[in-house]
CSV table of C-alpha atoms in Angstrom, one decimal:
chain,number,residue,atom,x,y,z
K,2,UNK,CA,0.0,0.0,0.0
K,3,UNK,CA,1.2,3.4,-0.4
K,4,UNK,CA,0.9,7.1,1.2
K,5,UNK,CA,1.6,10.4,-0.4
K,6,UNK,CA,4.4,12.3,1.9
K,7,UNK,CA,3.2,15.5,2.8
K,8,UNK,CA,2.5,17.8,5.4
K,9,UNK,CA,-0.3,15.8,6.7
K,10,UNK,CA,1.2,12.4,6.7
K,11,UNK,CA,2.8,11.2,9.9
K,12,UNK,CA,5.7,8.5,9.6
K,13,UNK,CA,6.5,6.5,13.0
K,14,UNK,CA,10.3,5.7,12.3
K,15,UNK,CA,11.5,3.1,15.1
K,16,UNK,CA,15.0,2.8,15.4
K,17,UNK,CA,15.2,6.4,13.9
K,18,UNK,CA,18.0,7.4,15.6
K,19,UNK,CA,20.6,5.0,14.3
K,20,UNK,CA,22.6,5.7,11.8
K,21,UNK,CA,20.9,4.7,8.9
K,22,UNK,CA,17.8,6.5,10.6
K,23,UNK,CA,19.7,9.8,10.1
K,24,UNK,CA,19.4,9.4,6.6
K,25,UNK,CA,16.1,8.4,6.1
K,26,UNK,CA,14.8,11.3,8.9
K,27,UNK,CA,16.9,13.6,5.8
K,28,UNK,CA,14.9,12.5,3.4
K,29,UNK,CA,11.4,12.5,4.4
K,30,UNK,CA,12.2,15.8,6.1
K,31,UNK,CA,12.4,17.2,2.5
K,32,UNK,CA,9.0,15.7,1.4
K,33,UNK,CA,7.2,18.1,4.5
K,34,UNK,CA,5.8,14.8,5.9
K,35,UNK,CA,5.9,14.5,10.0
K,36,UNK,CA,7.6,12.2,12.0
K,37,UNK,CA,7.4,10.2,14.9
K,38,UNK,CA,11.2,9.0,16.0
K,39,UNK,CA,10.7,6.2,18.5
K,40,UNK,CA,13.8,5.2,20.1
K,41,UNK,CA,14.9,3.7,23.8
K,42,UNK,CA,16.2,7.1,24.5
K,43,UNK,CA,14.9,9.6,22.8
K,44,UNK,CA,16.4,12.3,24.7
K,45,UNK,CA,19.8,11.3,22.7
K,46,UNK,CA,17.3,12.0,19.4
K,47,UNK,CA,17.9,15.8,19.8
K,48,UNK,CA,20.5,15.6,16.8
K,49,UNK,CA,17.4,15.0,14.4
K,50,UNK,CA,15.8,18.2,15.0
K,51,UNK,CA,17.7,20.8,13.0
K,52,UNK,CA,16.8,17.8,9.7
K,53,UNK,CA,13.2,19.2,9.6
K,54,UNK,CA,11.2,22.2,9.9
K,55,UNK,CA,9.9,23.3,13.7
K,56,UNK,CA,7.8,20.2,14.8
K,57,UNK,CA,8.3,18.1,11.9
K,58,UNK,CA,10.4,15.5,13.8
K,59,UNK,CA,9.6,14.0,17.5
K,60,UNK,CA,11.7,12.1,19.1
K,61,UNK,CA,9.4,9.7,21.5
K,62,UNK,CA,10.4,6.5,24.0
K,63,UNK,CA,10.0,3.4,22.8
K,64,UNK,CA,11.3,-0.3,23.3
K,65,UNK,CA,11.0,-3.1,21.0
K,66,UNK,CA,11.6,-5.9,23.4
K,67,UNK,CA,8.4,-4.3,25.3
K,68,UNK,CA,5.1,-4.1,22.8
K,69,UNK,CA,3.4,-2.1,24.9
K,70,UNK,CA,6.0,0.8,24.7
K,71,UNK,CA,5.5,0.5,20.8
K,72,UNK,CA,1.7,1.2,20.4
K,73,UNK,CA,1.7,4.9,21.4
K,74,UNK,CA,4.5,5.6,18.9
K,75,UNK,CA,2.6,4.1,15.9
K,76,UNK,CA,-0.8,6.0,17.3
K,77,UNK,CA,-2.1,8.1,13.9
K,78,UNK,CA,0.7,6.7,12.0
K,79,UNK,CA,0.0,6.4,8.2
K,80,UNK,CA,3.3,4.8,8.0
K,81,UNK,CA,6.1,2.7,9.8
K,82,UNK,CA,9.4,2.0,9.2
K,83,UNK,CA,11.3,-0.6,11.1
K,84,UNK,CA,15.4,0.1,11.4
K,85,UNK,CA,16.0,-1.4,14.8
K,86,UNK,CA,18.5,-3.6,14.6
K,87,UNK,CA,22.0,-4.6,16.4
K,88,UNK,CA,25.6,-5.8,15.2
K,89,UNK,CA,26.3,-7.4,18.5
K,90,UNK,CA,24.0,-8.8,21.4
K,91,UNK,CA,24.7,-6.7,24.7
K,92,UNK,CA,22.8,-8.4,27.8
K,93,UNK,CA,19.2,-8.1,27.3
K,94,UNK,CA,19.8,-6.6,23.5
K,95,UNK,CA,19.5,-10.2,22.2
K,96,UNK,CA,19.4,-11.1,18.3
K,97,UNK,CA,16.4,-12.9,19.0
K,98,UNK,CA,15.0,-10.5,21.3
K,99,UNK,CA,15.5,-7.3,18.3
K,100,UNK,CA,15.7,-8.6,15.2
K,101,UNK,CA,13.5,-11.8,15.5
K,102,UNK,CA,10.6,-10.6,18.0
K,103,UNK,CA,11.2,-7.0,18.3
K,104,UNK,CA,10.1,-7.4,14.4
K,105,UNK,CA,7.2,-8.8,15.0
K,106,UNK,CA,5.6,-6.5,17.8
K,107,UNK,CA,6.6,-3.3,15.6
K,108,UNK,CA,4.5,-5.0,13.0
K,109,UNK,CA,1.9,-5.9,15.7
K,110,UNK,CA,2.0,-2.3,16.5
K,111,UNK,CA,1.9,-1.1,13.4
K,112,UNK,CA,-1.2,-3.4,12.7
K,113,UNK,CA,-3.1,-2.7,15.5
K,114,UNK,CA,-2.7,1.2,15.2
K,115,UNK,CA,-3.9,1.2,11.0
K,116,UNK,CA,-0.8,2.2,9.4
K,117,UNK,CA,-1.2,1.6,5.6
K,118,UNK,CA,2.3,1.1,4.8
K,119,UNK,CA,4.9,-1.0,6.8
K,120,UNK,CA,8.7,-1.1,5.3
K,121,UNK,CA,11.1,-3.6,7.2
K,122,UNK,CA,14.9,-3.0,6.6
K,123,UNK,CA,16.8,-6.8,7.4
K,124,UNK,CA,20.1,-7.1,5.4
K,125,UNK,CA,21.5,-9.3,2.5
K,126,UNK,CA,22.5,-13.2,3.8
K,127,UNK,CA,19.3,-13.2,6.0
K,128,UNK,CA,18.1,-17.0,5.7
K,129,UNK,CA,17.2,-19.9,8.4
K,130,UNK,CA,20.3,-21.5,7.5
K,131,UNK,CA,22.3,-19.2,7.6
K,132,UNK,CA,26.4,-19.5,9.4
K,133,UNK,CA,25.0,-16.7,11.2
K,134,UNK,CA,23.1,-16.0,14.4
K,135,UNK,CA,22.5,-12.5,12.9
K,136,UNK,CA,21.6,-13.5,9.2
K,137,UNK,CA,19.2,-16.1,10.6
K,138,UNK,CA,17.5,-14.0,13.0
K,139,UNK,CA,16.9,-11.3,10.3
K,140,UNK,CA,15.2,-13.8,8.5
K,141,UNK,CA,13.0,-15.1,11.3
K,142,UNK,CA,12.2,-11.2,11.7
K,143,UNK,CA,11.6,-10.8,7.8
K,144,UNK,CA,9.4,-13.9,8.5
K,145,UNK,CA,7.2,-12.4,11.6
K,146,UNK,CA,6.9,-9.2,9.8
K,147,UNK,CA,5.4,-11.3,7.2
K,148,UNK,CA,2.8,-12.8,9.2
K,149,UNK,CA,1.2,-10.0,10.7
K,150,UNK,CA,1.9,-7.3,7.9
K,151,UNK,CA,1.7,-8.9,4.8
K,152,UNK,CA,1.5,-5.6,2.5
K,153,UNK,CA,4.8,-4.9,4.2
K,154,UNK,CA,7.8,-4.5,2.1
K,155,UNK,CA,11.1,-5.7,2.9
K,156,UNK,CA,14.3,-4.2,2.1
K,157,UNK,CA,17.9,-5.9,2.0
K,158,UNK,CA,20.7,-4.1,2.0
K,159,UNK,CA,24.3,-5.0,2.0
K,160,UNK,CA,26.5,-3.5,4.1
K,161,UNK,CA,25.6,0.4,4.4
K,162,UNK,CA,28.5,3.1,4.1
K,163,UNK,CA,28.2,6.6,4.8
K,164,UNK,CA,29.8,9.6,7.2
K,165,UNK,CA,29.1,7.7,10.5
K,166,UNK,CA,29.2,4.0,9.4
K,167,UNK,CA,31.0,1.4,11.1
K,168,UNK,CA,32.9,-0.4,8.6
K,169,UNK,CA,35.1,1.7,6.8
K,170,UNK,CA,35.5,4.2,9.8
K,171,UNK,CA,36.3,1.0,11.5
K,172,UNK,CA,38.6,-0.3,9.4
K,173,UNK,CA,40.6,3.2,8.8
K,174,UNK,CA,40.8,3.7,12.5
K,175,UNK,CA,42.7,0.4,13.0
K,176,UNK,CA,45.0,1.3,9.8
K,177,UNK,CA,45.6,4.3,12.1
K,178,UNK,CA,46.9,2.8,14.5
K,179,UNK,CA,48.4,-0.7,13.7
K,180,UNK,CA,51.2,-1.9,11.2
K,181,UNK,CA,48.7,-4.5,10.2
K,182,UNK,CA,45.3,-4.7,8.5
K,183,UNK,CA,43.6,-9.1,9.1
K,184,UNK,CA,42.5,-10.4,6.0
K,185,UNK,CA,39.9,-12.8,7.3
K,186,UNK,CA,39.9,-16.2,5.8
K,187,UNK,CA,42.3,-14.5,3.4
K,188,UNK,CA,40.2,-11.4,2.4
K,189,UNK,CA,37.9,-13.3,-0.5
K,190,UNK,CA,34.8,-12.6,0.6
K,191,UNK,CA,32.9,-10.2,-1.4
K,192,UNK,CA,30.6,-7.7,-0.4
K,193,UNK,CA,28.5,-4.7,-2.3
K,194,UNK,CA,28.1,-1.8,0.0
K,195,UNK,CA,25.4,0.5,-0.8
K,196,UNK,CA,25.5,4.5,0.4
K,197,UNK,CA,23.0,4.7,3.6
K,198,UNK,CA,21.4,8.1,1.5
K,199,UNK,CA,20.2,5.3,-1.5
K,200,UNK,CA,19.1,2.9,1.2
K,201,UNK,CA,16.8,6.2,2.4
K,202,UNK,CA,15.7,6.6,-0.9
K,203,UNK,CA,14.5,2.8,-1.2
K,204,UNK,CA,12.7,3.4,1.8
K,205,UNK,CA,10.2,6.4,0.2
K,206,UNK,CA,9.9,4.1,-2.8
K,207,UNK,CA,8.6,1.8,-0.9
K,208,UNK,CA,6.3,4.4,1.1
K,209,UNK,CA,5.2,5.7,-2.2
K,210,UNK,CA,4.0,2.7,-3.9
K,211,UNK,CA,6.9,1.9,-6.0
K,212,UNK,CA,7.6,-1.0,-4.3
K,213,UNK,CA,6.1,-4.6,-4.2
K,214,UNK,CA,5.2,-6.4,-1.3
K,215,UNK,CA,5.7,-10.2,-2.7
K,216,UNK,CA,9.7,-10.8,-2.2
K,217,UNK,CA,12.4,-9.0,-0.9
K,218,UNK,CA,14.6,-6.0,-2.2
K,219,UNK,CA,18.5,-6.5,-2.2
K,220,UNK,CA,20.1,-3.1,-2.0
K,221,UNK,CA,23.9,-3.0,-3.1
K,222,UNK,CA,26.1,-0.6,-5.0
K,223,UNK,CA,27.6,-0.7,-8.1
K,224,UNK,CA,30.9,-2.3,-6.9
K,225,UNK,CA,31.3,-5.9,-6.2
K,226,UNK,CA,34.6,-5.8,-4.1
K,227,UNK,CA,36.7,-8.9,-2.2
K,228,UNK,CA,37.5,-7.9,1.5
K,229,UNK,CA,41.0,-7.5,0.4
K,230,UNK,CA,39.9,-4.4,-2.2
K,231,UNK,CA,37.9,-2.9,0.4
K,232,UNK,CA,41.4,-3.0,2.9
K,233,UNK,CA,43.4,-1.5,-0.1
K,234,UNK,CA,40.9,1.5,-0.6
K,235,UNK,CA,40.9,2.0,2.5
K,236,UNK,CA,45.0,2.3,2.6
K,237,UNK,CA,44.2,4.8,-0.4
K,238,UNK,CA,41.5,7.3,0.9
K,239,UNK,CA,43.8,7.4,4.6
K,240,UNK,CA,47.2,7.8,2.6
K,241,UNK,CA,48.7,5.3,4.9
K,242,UNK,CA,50.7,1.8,4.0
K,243,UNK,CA,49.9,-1.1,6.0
K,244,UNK,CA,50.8,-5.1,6.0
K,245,UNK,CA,48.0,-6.8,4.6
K,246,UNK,CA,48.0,-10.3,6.4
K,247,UNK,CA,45.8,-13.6,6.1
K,248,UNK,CA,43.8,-14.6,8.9
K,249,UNK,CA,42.2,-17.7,8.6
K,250,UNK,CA,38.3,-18.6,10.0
K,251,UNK,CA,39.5,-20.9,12.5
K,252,UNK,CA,42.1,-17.8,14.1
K,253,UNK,CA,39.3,-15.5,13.5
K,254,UNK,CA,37.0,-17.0,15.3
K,255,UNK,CA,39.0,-17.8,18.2
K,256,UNK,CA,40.3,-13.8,18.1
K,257,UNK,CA,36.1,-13.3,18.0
K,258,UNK,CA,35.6,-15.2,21.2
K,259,UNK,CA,38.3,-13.3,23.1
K,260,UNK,CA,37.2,-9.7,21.9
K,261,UNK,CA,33.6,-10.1,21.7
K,262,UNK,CA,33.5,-9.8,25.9
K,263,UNK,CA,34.9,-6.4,25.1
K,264,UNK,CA,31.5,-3.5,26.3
K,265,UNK,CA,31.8,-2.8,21.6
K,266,UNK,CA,34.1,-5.6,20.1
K,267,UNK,CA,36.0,-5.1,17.3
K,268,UNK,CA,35.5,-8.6,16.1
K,269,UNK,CA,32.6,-11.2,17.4
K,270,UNK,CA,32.7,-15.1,16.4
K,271,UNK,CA,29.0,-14.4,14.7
K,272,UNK,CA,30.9,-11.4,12.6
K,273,UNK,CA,33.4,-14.1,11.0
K,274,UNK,CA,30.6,-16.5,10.2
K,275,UNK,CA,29.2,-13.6,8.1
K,276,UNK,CA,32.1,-13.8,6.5
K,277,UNK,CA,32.0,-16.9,5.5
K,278,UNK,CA,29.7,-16.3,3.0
K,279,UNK,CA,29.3,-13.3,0.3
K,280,UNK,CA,27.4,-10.3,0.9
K,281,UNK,CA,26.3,-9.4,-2.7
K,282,UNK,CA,22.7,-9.0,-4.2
K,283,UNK,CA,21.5,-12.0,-5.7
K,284,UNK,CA,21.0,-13.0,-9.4
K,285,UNK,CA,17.3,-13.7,-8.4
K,286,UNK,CA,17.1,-10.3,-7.0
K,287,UNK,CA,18.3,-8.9,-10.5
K,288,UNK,CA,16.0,-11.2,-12.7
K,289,UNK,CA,13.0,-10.2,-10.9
K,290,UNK,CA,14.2,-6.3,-10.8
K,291,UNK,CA,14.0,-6.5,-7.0
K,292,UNK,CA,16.8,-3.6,-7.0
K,293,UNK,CA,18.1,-0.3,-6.1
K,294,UNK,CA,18.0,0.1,-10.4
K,295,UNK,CA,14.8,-1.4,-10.2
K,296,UNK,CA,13.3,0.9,-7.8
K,297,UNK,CA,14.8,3.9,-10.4
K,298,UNK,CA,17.4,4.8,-8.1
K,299,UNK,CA,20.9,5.0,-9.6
K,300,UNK,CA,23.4,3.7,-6.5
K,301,UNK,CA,26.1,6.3,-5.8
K,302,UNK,CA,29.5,4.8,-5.7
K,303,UNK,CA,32.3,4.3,-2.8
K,304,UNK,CA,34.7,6.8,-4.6
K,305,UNK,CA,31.9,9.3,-4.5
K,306,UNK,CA,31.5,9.6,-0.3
K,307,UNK,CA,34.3,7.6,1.6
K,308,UNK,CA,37.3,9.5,0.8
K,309,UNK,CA,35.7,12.8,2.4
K,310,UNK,CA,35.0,11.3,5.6
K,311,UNK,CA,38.0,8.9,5.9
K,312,UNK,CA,40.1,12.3,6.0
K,313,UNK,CA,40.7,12.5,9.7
K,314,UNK,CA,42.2,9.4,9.6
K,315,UNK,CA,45.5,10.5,7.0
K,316,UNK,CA,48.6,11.7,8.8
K,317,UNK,CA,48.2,15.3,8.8
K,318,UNK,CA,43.4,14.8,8.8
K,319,UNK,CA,42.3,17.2,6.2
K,320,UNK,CA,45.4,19.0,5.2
K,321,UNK,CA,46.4,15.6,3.8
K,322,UNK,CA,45.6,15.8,0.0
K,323,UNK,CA,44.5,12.9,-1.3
K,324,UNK,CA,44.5,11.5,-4.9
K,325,UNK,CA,42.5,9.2,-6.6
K,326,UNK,CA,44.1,7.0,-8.9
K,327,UNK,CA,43.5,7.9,-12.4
């Protein structure tokens, strides 16, 4: 189903705050629609504001793993967008307890308050047998969201880059600071990161109408890169030479167990099982048009956005002047 975004819709984004949330708050806040930003702490929202006009965006409190902290949120809503969603588990911040059944009572919520449209972000890889206990609890999510809302349309994206990201800010921190970049299970994995401003704009598709309910979206960009060319650009856009070095599963996985009891690990043993298996959109995907292209959105590429942001992480930040390779 779709909504027209204006000044008298109301959009209940939960999970708003994150950092693709940022983007998507952008770019409703252009179309004059209201929204509804329903976060655990929304007093940490206050960032959003200066996005939209005065009263355009309010931050509210709201809990996943607690349905009745979800209805108010979706009260009046004409739309919802689900964004919630964790890397790591933290005590009660569960996989299961977000991704899988968080899901399903935002979709409950959404159902029981009339929204007309529902949109789901989950990620590429989600599948009940996945290595993963992230790629198979996005799938029991996708799943639950299915069975309550089933206009609702789902949206897969690969791994999301932008200013606040944490995978090449990640990676270009490290390079910062260590003679030595890992290669896990010898960099070959491949991945299609997608810019978190063309994720946001598969999201008004979707709100809009351009968008089918019937199978998933897989969002990537218009690179197909191996771990190891990711690393490499990464040298590039931070100006900086480093050892790239193998690191195979079985070592990763046993440097996961160690620094996944840091409070935010670098590495978790569910984060090499991910990379056990390529994060790229699927030739299905692209038969059935199920795409960023598909959608009429033309994906902006990595040489576009990173280097800019990766600047404070060259030996002298911004007065280092950076090349691209011709």
């Amino acid at each position: 189903m779709a909504i027209t975004l204006n000044n008298r819709a109301l959009i209940t984004i939960y999970g708003g705050s994150g950092f693709i949330g940022r983007h998507v708050v952008r770019a409703i806040a252009k179309t004059g629609a209201r929204m509804r930003i329903a976060v655990r702490r929304p007093e940490l929202a206050g960032f959003l504001q200066p996005l939209g006009g005065v009263g355009q965006i309010n931050a509210v409190q709201a809990n996943v793993r607690y349905p009745d902290s979800l209805l108010a949120a979706a009260e009046d809503a004409d739309a919802v967008v689900n964004l919630v969603g964790i890397l790591f588990p933290s005590g009660k911040q569960t996989f299961k307890s977000v991704q899988d059944e968080g899901a399903r009572h935002v979709a409950e919520a959404a159902r029981a308050k009339g929204a007309r449209a529902f949109v789901h972000v989950s990620a590429i890889g989600a599948s009940p047998e996945a290595p993963s206990y992230y790629a198979r609890s996005k799938a029991e999510g996708e799943a639950a969201v299915r069975e309550v809302f089933p206009e609702a349309v789902i949206l897969r994206p690969s791994i999301v880059f932008g200013p606040e990201d944490d995978f090449f800010n990640r990676f270009a921190a490290l390079a910062r600071i260590s003679p030595v970049l890992p290669l896990i299970g010898g960099g070959k994995t491949k991945i299609q990161p997608v810019f978190a401003g063309d994720v946001a704009k598969a999201i008004l598709a979707a709100l809009t109408g351009r968008a089918e309910a019937e199978a998933p979206y897989e969002l990537g960009g218009p690179e197909v890169l191996t771990m190891k060319e990711i690393m490499q650009r990464v040298l590039a856009y931070t100006m900086r030479k480093r050892l790239l070095v193998r690191d195979p599963i079985w070592l990763a996985k046993l440097q996961g167990a160690v620094l996944q009891l840091l409070p935010k690990p670098m590495l978790t043993v569910d984060q090499v099982r991910m990379l056990e298996t390529d994060n790229v959109v699927s030739e299905e995907a692209k038969r059935a048009n199920r795409t960023l292209e598909g959608l009429g959105i033309e994906p902006i590429a990595i040489e576009s956005v990173v280097p800019d942001y990766l600047e404070q992480y060259r030996p002298r930040g911004q007065f280092s002047v950076y090349r691209p390779e011709s």
